[in-house]
Amino acid sequence: MESGAPLRQVLRNTLWNIGGQVFSFLVQFVTLPWIVHGVGVAAFGVWGLIGVLLSYFAFLDLSLRLAVVRFVSQGMTREDAAGVRQAVWSAVWILGLQSLAGLVVLILLTRPLFQHVFAIPAGWYRVAAWVFWVRAAGFLLELMTGLFRAVPVALQRMDRVIRRTALLTFIQSVGLAGMAQLGWGLLRMATWVLLMQVVSLGVFYRLALRMVPDLRLPAWDKATARSLLRFGGWSTVSYLVEPVLLHTEKLLIGRWAGVAQLTYYVVPYQLVTRLWSVTTGFSTALLPALSETDARRDQVAQQDLTLQSIRIISGVMAWPVLLMVVFARPLLTFWMGREFAERGTIPLQVLAVGLWINVINWPVFALFQAKGRPDRPALYHLGEACVYVPLAYVGVRVLGLPGAALAWTLRMALDSYLLLRGSVRAGFLPARGLGSALANPLAVTALLAGLSLGALQTWTARPAFVLTATAGWLVLGAYTFWNRVLPPQERRQFLRFWTRWFEA
């Protein structure tokens, strides 16, 4: 393979991922008011509650989608079409049985959830129950669709995935908005969502067949199924622990500081974690590329790609993070008002630092998955939960909102330390290369911090000074990133990638 080709492919797929997320956000941003005003606040509350409830059952897929990405990527690299067919269809059979069992459980939970836990009004119960059941069927079909969508993802063709996903999202959202305005009710809207999930399943099934024709014949292999369950089981452990690691401090704030104080924490948290969309898109594109190098037993290429990814993602994310750290108070004052800025500035600054520490380990997390070792991150996450819960409790009780943000950031630091150290001890990454990959972004971050502090001094001056300082900060930051973070070979790869991108 041409030198630098994996990195260019990862960057291309990352741009497709981010573009797809932006498009979906814009479509939902435009259509959501039409839906809310069409069905009414009370009805939309029921609709939203059902969506939240179903999201808690996403663990039913046992992370089989990630497992399929890895197995298909490696199987196609080895030209093992039979193995690919066994992996995909074994995952389909497993998820099919899981979905049937999950649907039965959801039906049985309807009455206790709606009548006792959430106290749905009697006049709404019958409609809410039917909407819940129809949307549950659509939700389980969506999980099944993810398995066939994983095939083009594994083959690093995110362009085909995003184009189809964007079109389906647009049709579904516009349809919901139109039905809401026509007063067709929640049940017909839920049926529309179910119909769109059936169409989506057919679309991605046909796409998977076009890319891997051998998938036309269903198959089952017990050994492959065990491997899928082993991989997916450990990934599911991380998924189940994730709410504890991400949201414990919010529950403690609501309990000990009051629900009103929670707003001053949640808004900065949501602002910071929006940046995860960049790293999520990058990580999604990185996993199949790393799995391909693992299948070729090309450890040097795999290490180079991982270290390149660490340099790029940490260097790129330093800019928005430092903007939030240095300009937190004026940003919140402009956006939410002076009173909000007084209480939310420190949490925003501390959370932003934690996010930057966290994004460093995303390529390493993908590396563990590509190596078929999701057990390591899962065990790390279990250990972190045991430390984080008491740490968050002490932070909230002693320092309030800043203490909650500090506990969250310390947990992120522990997570990065364990993953980076574990990758070196397992022999996945060289210690010297990892240190070099981290050193340059840290130096750039320190430089940008100094430039940002200088720009902050002009905040109370005339707007022209603020614009000049910000423009200078961006130019110098980009120059430093280009010359200090990226080695010469990667600069050439970047130039070649962007040249081809604009030509296309």
XYZ file of C-alpha atoms in Angstrom, residues 12-14 16-17 152-164 285:
19
model
C -11.370 11.532 4.182
C -13.765 9.327 6.157
C -13.541 11.675 9.141
C -17.596 12.503 5.710
C -18.548 11.589 9.291
C -19.175 -0.410 4.096
C -17.736 1.181 7.241
C -15.304 -1.734 7.537
C -14.360 -1.276 3.884
C -13.712 2.425 4.621
C -16.452 3.724 2.325
C -18.025 6.271 4.648
C -19.076 8.320 1.622
C -21.603 5.657 0.642
C -22.851 5.344 4.221
C -23.232 9.069 4.864
C -24.993 9.819 1.568
C -27.663 7.218 2.228
C -12.863 6.112 10.538
